[in-house]
Structure formats: structure tokens, C-alpha cells
Amino acid sequence: MGRAERKPQRHFQRYNQGVTLVEMMIVVVILGIVASIAVPSFNSYFERERVKRAAEDIYGLVLQAKAEGPIRDADMSVSVDTDAWCVGFSATPNCVCADNACRIDVANATGDDGVVQVVSGTDHPDVTIAGIAGTTFEQPRGSANTPGNITVTSGGSSLQIQITTEGRVRLCNPNGDSQGYDEC
């Protein structure tokens, strides 16, 4: 009988059955801060991607125009319409890309329409172009009769397609802020 019997103590345990309003408000505030930091980054990312896609489409079209010349043994005319936002090429001098007149005849094609060779602004919303009105890649050397630049811009982002007298076509960044392209 030296030991006294202990009575079991009841511990009052509080079980959480959800989150409190204060906890929820803290989470919402933190998410708001993170979103306000992230949204401008996403906007500039999408601007850069829009410019990159449009510039690479135009760059590819100009390279194709230069490559088609020796294949067809003909001068290839590149037309740039900054107002209608289109770039096209054809063996026909001064084709009007806004009217889809920039076409290449294809062997075994039905009809005489040929294949339209145009990059249009409708495929690249919120992007603008500026620069030369066009050039012709002359055969047999592929030199350009009108050297110049086509600048593709959206917001603060821009890329440039440079065409030299020798017929070199280059895609570069006039701002020097990379985007994976050499500085112009």
C-alpha cells in the first residue's frame, strides 16, 4: 500500500478539422505575391516566342527563295509588304504577297495556280515587320540585288533577318540580349 493509485488524466486534444480563415488568407496573399512576380515574366516570354516564330518563318521563306533559284535556273523575287504584313517569293518579279500572287509552279500540279509561298501576319498576331520592300536573288550566284533587313517586333522583343549583297541570309538579334541568336 505504499503506492497511491493514479487516476488516469484526460488530455483535451484539439483536432483540426480544416483550415481557419486566417490561414486561408495568408495562402491567398502569398499566391498573389508569387503571381504578380511571375505574370510579367510570362508576358515577355510569350512576346519573345511570338517574335521567334515569325522571324524563323520569314527566315525559312527567304532561304527557300534563295535555294529555289538554282533549282529552277531563275531569279527569285522576295516581296515584303509591311502594311499588309506578308512576305512571299516567286519567279515572277515584284509579286504581290497580299494578293497571294507569290507562287511557285510545281511539276505535276493540277491547274496553273502553283503553290503559294507566303508568310502572313494573320498567322502571327501582335507581331509587326519593318524593313526592305523586297529583293531578288539573281542567278547564277544567288546574289541579292537589294540588300537590307527585315525586322520582326512584338513588345520589347525583336529579331532581324539580314540579307547581304552577296546573298547571305542571317537571323540575328539587334538588341544583343541573346534569345539564342548572335548579335547583329
PDB file of C-alpha atoms in Angstrom:
ATOM      1  CA  MET A   1       0.000   0.000   0.000  1.00  0.00           C
ATOM      2  CA  GLY A   2       2.814   2.256  -0.407  1.00  0.00           C
ATOM      3  CA  ARG A   3       1.760   3.397  -3.761  1.00  0.00           C
ATOM      4  CA  ALA A   4      -1.178   5.548  -4.389  1.00  0.00           C
ATOM      5  CA  GLU A   5      -3.261   4.686  -7.321  1.00  0.00           C
ATOM      6  CA  ARG A   6      -3.270   7.244 -10.015  1.00  0.00           C
ATOM      7  CA  LYS A   7      -6.330   8.305 -11.693  1.00  0.00           C
ATOM      8  CA  PRO A   8      -5.986   8.474 -15.456  1.00  0.00           C
ATOM      9  CA  GLN A   9      -5.850  12.081 -16.624  1.00  0.00           C
ATOM     10  CA  ARG A  10      -7.848  13.225 -19.521  1.00  0.00           C
ATOM     11  CA  HIS A  11      -5.925  15.175 -22.078  1.00  0.00           C
ATOM     12  CA  PHE A  12      -8.004  17.535 -24.013  1.00  0.00           C
ATOM     13  CA  GLN A  13      -6.834  17.143 -27.581  1.00  0.00           C
ATOM     14  CA  ARG A  14      -7.913  19.534 -30.227  1.00  0.00           C
ATOM     15  CA  TYR A  15      -8.355  18.012 -33.621  1.00  0.00           C
ATOM     16  CA  ASN A  16      -8.020  20.318 -36.648  1.00  0.00           C
ATOM     17  CA  GLN A  17     -10.935  19.838 -38.919  1.00  0.00           C
ATOM     18  CA  GLY A  18      -9.876  22.178 -41.745  1.00  0.00           C
ATOM     19  CA  VAL A  19      -8.141  25.495 -42.171  1.00  0.00           C
ATOM     20  CA  THR A  20      -9.003  28.709 -40.477  1.00  0.00           C
ATOM     21  CA  LEU A  21      -9.896  31.891 -42.297  1.00  0.00           C
ATOM     22  CA  VAL A  22      -6.596  33.474 -41.268  1.00  0.00           C
ATOM     23  CA  GLU A  23      -4.598  30.561 -42.701  1.00  0.00           C
ATOM     24  CA  MET A  24      -6.558  30.742 -45.941  1.00  0.00           C
ATOM     25  CA  MET A  25      -5.964  34.499 -46.246  1.00  0.00           C
ATOM     26  CA  ILE A  26      -2.220  34.025 -45.722  1.00  0.00           C
ATOM     27  CA  VAL A  27      -2.120  31.452 -48.532  1.00  0.00           C
ATOM     28  CA  VAL A  28      -4.077  33.766 -50.865  1.00  0.00           C
ATOM     29  CA  VAL A  29      -1.723  36.690 -50.130  1.00  0.00           C
ATOM     30  CA  ILE A  30       1.354  34.543 -50.798  1.00  0.00           C
ATOM     31  CA  LEU A  31      -0.130  33.250 -54.066  1.00  0.00           C
ATOM     32  CA  GLY A  32      -0.937  36.834 -55.083  1.00  0.00           C
ATOM     33  CA  ILE A  33       2.643  37.932 -54.497  1.00  0.00           C
ATOM     34  CA  VAL A  34       4.050  34.990 -56.463  1.00  0.00           C
ATOM     35  CA  ALA A  35       1.601  35.598 -59.336  1.00  0.00           C
ATOM     36  CA  SER A  36       2.438  39.311 -59.511  1.00  0.00           C
ATOM     37  CA  ILE A  37       6.095  38.399 -59.899  1.00  0.00           C
ATOM     38  CA  ALA A  38       5.517  35.597 -62.434  1.00  0.00           C
ATOM     39  CA  VAL A  39       2.972  37.199 -64.807  1.00  0.00           C
ATOM     40  CA  PRO A  40       5.342  39.816 -66.316  1.00  0.00           C
ATOM     41  CA  SER A  41       7.890  37.057 -66.948  1.00  0.00           C
ATOM     42  CA  PHE A  42       5.309  35.016 -68.800  1.00  0.00           C
ATOM     43  CA  ASN A  43       4.260  38.012 -70.902  1.00  0.00           C
ATOM     44  CA  SER A  44       7.821  38.747 -72.001  1.00  0.00           C
ATOM     45  CA  TYR A  45       8.386  35.031 -72.640  1.00  0.00           C
ATOM     46  CA  PHE A  46       5.332  34.889 -74.927  1.00  0.00           C
ATOM     47  CA  GLU A  47       6.453  38.066 -76.746  1.00  0.00           C
ATOM     48  CA  ARG A  48       9.875  36.542 -77.396  1.00  0.00           C
ATOM     49  CA  GLU A  49       8.314  33.299 -78.627  1.00  0.00           C
ATOM     50  CA  ARG A  50       5.921  35.149 -80.984  1.00  0.00           C
ATOM     51  CA  VAL A  51       8.839  37.099 -82.464  1.00  0.00           C
ATOM     52  CA  LYS A  52      10.984  33.971 -82.718  1.00  0.00           C
ATOM     53  CA  ARG A  53       8.265  32.000 -84.526  1.00  0.00           C
ATOM     54  CA  ALA A  54       7.506  34.802 -87.022  1.00  0.00           C
ATOM     55  CA  ALA A  55      11.191  35.573 -87.664  1.00  0.00           C
ATOM     56  CA  GLU A  56      12.043  31.911 -88.232  1.00  0.00           C
ATOM     57  CA  ASP A  57       9.110  31.543 -90.656  1.00  0.00           C
ATOM     58  CA  ILE A  58      10.298  34.562 -92.668  1.00  0.00           C
ATOM     59  CA  TYR A  59      13.930  33.444 -92.463  1.00  0.00           C
ATOM     60  CA  GLY A  60      12.983  29.989 -93.778  1.00  0.00           C
ATOM     61  CA  LEU A  61      10.961  31.506 -96.617  1.00  0.00           C
ATOM     62  CA  VAL A  62      13.848  33.773 -97.689  1.00  0.00           C
ATOM     63  CA  LEU A  63      16.281  30.828 -97.567  1.00  0.00           C
ATOM     64  CA  GLN A  64      13.854  28.772 -99.635  1.00  0.00           C
ATOM     65  CA  ALA A  65      13.650  31.581-102.206  1.00  0.00           C
ATOM     66  CA  LYS A  66      17.433  31.644-102.467  1.00  0.00           C
ATOM     67  CA  ALA A  67      17.598  27.834-102.802  1.00  0.00           C
ATOM     68  CA  GLU A  68      14.845  27.665-105.455  1.00  0.00           C
ATOM     69  CA  GLY A  69      16.789  29.915-107.864  1.00  0.00           C
ATOM     70  CA  PRO A  70      19.455  27.392-108.924  1.00  0.00           C
ATOM     71  CA  ILE A  71      16.921  24.554-108.974  1.00  0.00           C
ATOM     72  CA  ARG A  72      14.681  26.436-111.407  1.00  0.00           C
ATOM     73  CA  ASP A  73      17.504  28.355-113.097  1.00  0.00           C
ATOM     74  CA  ALA A  74      15.577  31.565-112.491  1.00  0.00           C
ATOM     75  CA  ASP A  75      15.856  34.711-110.427  1.00  0.00           C
ATOM     76  CA  MET A  76      13.665  34.573-107.308  1.00  0.00           C
ATOM     77  CA  SER A  77      11.899  37.718-106.192  1.00  0.00           C
ATOM     78  CA  VAL A  78      11.112  38.208-102.487  1.00  0.00           C
ATOM     79  CA  SER A  79       8.259  40.620-101.760  1.00  0.00           C
ATOM     80  CA  VAL A  80       7.819  42.288 -98.343  1.00  0.00           C
ATOM     81  CA  ASP A  81       4.631  44.248 -97.617  1.00  0.00           C
ATOM     82  CA  THR A  82       4.856  45.804 -94.152  1.00  0.00           C
ATOM     83  CA  ASP A  83       1.352  47.337 -94.350  1.00  0.00           C
ATOM     84  CA  ALA A  84      -0.404  44.074 -95.214  1.00  0.00           C
ATOM     85  CA  TRP A  85       2.142  42.130 -93.090  1.00  0.00           C
ATOM     86  CA  CYS A  86       3.220  39.493 -95.539  1.00  0.00           C
ATOM     87  CA  VAL A  87       6.402  38.149 -97.097  1.00  0.00           C
ATOM     88  CA  GLY A  88       6.379  35.983-100.211  1.00  0.00           C
ATOM     89  CA  PHE A  89       8.539  34.874-103.114  1.00  0.00           C
ATOM     90  CA  SER A  90       8.103  33.902-106.728  1.00  0.00           C
ATOM     91  CA  ALA A  91       9.967  33.636-110.016  1.00  0.00           C
ATOM     92  CA  THR A  92       7.693  36.488-111.142  1.00  0.00           C
ATOM     93  CA  PRO A  93       9.325  39.851-110.348  1.00  0.00           C
ATOM     94  CA  ASN A  94       7.564  42.043-107.776  1.00  0.00           C
ATOM     95  CA  CYS A  95       4.848  39.563-106.868  1.00  0.00           C
ATOM     96  CA  VAL A  96       2.228  40.978-104.504  1.00  0.00           C
ATOM     97  CA  CYS A  97       2.163  38.798-101.413  1.00  0.00           C
ATOM     98  CA  ALA A  98      -1.018  40.458-100.082  1.00  0.00           C
ATOM     99  CA  ASP A  99      -2.917  39.108-103.115  1.00  0.00           C
ATOM    100  CA  ASN A 100      -1.376  35.620-102.782  1.00  0.00           C
ATOM    101  CA  ALA A 101       0.306  36.247-106.126  1.00  0.00           C
ATOM    102  CA  CYS A 102       3.641  34.883-104.899  1.00  0.00           C
ATOM    103  CA  ARG A 103       3.508  31.353-106.258  1.00  0.00           C
ATOM    104  CA  ILE A 104       5.908  28.674-107.419  1.00  0.00           C
ATOM    105  CA  ASP A 105       4.954  26.309-110.209  1.00  0.00           C
ATOM    106  CA  VAL A 106       5.187  22.685-109.181  1.00  0.00           C
ATOM    107  CA  ALA A 107       5.716  19.805-111.601  1.00  0.00           C
ATOM    108  CA  ASN A 108       2.686  17.515-111.928  1.00  0.00           C
ATOM    109  CA  ALA A 109       0.443  20.042-110.195  1.00  0.00           C
ATOM    110  CA  THR A 110      -3.125  20.254-111.379  1.00  0.00           C
ATOM    111  CA  GLY A 111      -4.136  23.632-112.713  1.00  0.00           C
ATOM    112  CA  ASP A 112      -1.810  26.554-113.210  1.00  0.00           C
ATOM    113  CA  ASP A 113      -2.051  28.107-109.771  1.00  0.00           C
ATOM    114  CA  GLY A 114       1.138  26.668-108.323  1.00  0.00           C
ATOM    115  CA  VAL A 115       1.982  26.709-104.627  1.00  0.00           C
ATOM    116  CA  VAL A 116       1.571  29.923-102.636  1.00  0.00           C
ATOM    117  CA  GLN A 117       4.816  30.884-100.902  1.00  0.00           C
ATOM    118  CA  VAL A 118       3.741  33.472 -98.309  1.00  0.00           C
ATOM    119  CA  VAL A 119       4.224  34.103 -94.583  1.00  0.00           C
ATOM    120  CA  SER A 120       1.292  36.178 -93.366  1.00  0.00           C
ATOM    121  CA  GLY A 121       0.657  38.317 -90.310  1.00  0.00           C
ATOM    122  CA  THR A 122      -2.625  36.516 -89.720  1.00  0.00           C
ATOM    123  CA  ASP A 123      -0.524  33.565 -88.551  1.00  0.00           C
ATOM    124  CA  HIS A 124       1.452  35.823 -86.199  1.00  0.00           C
ATOM    125  CA  PRO A 125      -0.839  38.131 -84.182  1.00  0.00           C
ATOM    126  CA  ASP A 126       0.670  41.010 -82.172  1.00  0.00           C
ATOM    127  CA  VAL A 127       3.839  40.935 -84.297  1.00  0.00           C
ATOM    128  CA  THR A 128       4.954  43.693 -86.701  1.00  0.00           C
ATOM    129  CA  ILE A 129       7.509  43.739 -89.505  1.00  0.00           C
ATOM    130  CA  ALA A 130       9.552  46.581 -90.973  1.00  0.00           C
ATOM    131  CA  GLY A 131      12.374  46.876 -93.469  1.00  0.00           C
ATOM    132  CA  ILE A 132      13.093  46.489 -97.157  1.00  0.00           C
ATOM    133  CA  ALA A 133      10.277  46.215 -99.695  1.00  0.00           C
ATOM    134  CA  GLY A 134      11.892  43.175-101.234  1.00  0.00           C
ATOM    135  CA  THR A 135      14.887  41.819-103.081  1.00  0.00           C
ATOM    136  CA  THR A 136      15.704  39.463-105.924  1.00  0.00           C
ATOM    137  CA  PHE A 137      18.186  36.599-105.680  1.00  0.00           C
ATOM    138  CA  GLU A 138      19.895  36.671-109.083  1.00  0.00           C
ATOM    139  CA  GLN A 139      21.309  33.628-110.808  1.00  0.00           C
ATOM    140  CA  PRO A 140      23.811  32.040-111.186  1.00  0.00           C
ATOM    141  CA  ARG A 141      25.455  33.308-107.977  1.00  0.00           C
ATOM    142  CA  GLY A 142      22.426  33.880-105.755  1.00  0.00           C
ATOM    143  CA  SER A 143      23.409  37.467-105.013  1.00  0.00           C
ATOM    144  CA  ALA A 144      20.736  39.881-103.776  1.00  0.00           C
ATOM    145  CA  ASN A 145      20.067  42.967-105.898  1.00  0.00           C
ATOM    146  CA  THR A 146      18.721  44.910-102.877  1.00  0.00           C
ATOM    147  CA  PRO A 147      20.446  44.145 -99.588  1.00  0.00           C
ATOM    148  CA  GLY A 148      18.704  45.096 -96.368  1.00  0.00           C
ATOM    149  CA  ASN A 149      16.948  43.957 -93.229  1.00  0.00           C
ATOM    150  CA  ILE A 150      13.521  42.714 -92.203  1.00  0.00           C
ATOM    151  CA  THR A 151      12.891  43.462 -88.521  1.00  0.00           C
ATOM    152  CA  VAL A 152      10.282  41.440 -86.642  1.00  0.00           C
ATOM    153  CA  THR A 153       8.980  43.014 -83.407  1.00  0.00           C
ATOM    154  CA  SER A 154       6.498  42.349 -80.613  1.00  0.00           C
ATOM    155  CA  GLY A 155       6.529  44.495 -77.485  1.00  0.00           C
ATOM    156  CA  GLY A 156      10.128  44.943 -76.408  1.00  0.00           C
ATOM    157  CA  SER A 157      11.433  41.920 -78.281  1.00  0.00           C
ATOM    158  CA  SER A 158      12.787  41.937 -81.841  1.00  0.00           C
ATOM    159  CA  LEU A 159      14.799  39.825 -84.265  1.00  0.00           C
ATOM    160  CA  GLN A 160      16.230  40.758 -87.645  1.00  0.00           C
ATOM    161  CA  ILE A 161      16.687  38.924 -90.941  1.00  0.00           C
ATOM    162  CA  GLN A 162      19.698  40.393 -92.741  1.00  0.00           C
ATOM    163  CA  ILE A 163      20.221  39.959 -96.485  1.00  0.00           C
ATOM    164  CA  THR A 164      23.630  40.971 -97.872  1.00  0.00           C
ATOM    165  CA  THR A 165      24.599  41.862-101.444  1.00  0.00           C
ATOM    166  CA  GLU A 166      26.388  38.509-101.700  1.00  0.00           C
ATOM    167  CA  GLY A 167      23.093  36.774-100.905  1.00  0.00           C
ATOM    168  CA  ARG A 168      23.927  35.764 -97.350  1.00  0.00           C
ATOM    169  CA  VAL A 169      20.792  35.459 -95.219  1.00  0.00           C
ATOM    170  CA  ARG A 170      21.237  35.727 -91.471  1.00  0.00           C
ATOM    171  CA  LEU A 171      18.868  35.731 -88.476  1.00  0.00           C
ATOM    172  CA  CYS A 172      20.209  37.791 -85.569  1.00  0.00           C
ATOM    173  CA  ASN A 173      19.245  39.845 -82.538  1.00  0.00           C
ATOM    174  CA  PRO A 174      19.591  43.641 -82.949  1.00  0.00           C
ATOM    175  CA  ASN A 175      19.263  44.198 -79.187  1.00  0.00           C
ATOM    176  CA  GLY A 176      22.091  41.862 -78.300  1.00  0.00           C
ATOM    177  CA  ASP A 177      20.052  40.303 -75.489  1.00  0.00           C
ATOM    178  CA  SER A 178      20.539  36.772 -76.772  1.00  0.00           C
ATOM    179  CA  GLN A 179      17.331  34.723 -77.268  1.00  0.00           C
ATOM    180  CA  GLY A 180      19.700  32.145 -78.702  1.00  0.00           C
ATOM    181  CA  TYR A 181      20.788  34.307 -81.663  1.00  0.00           C
ATOM    182  CA  ASP A 182      24.014  36.152 -82.406  1.00  0.00           C
ATOM    183  CA  GLU A 183      24.056  39.909 -82.035  1.00  0.00           C
ATOM    184  CA  CYS A 184      23.616  41.833 -85.295  1.00  0.00           C
TER     185      CYS A 184
END
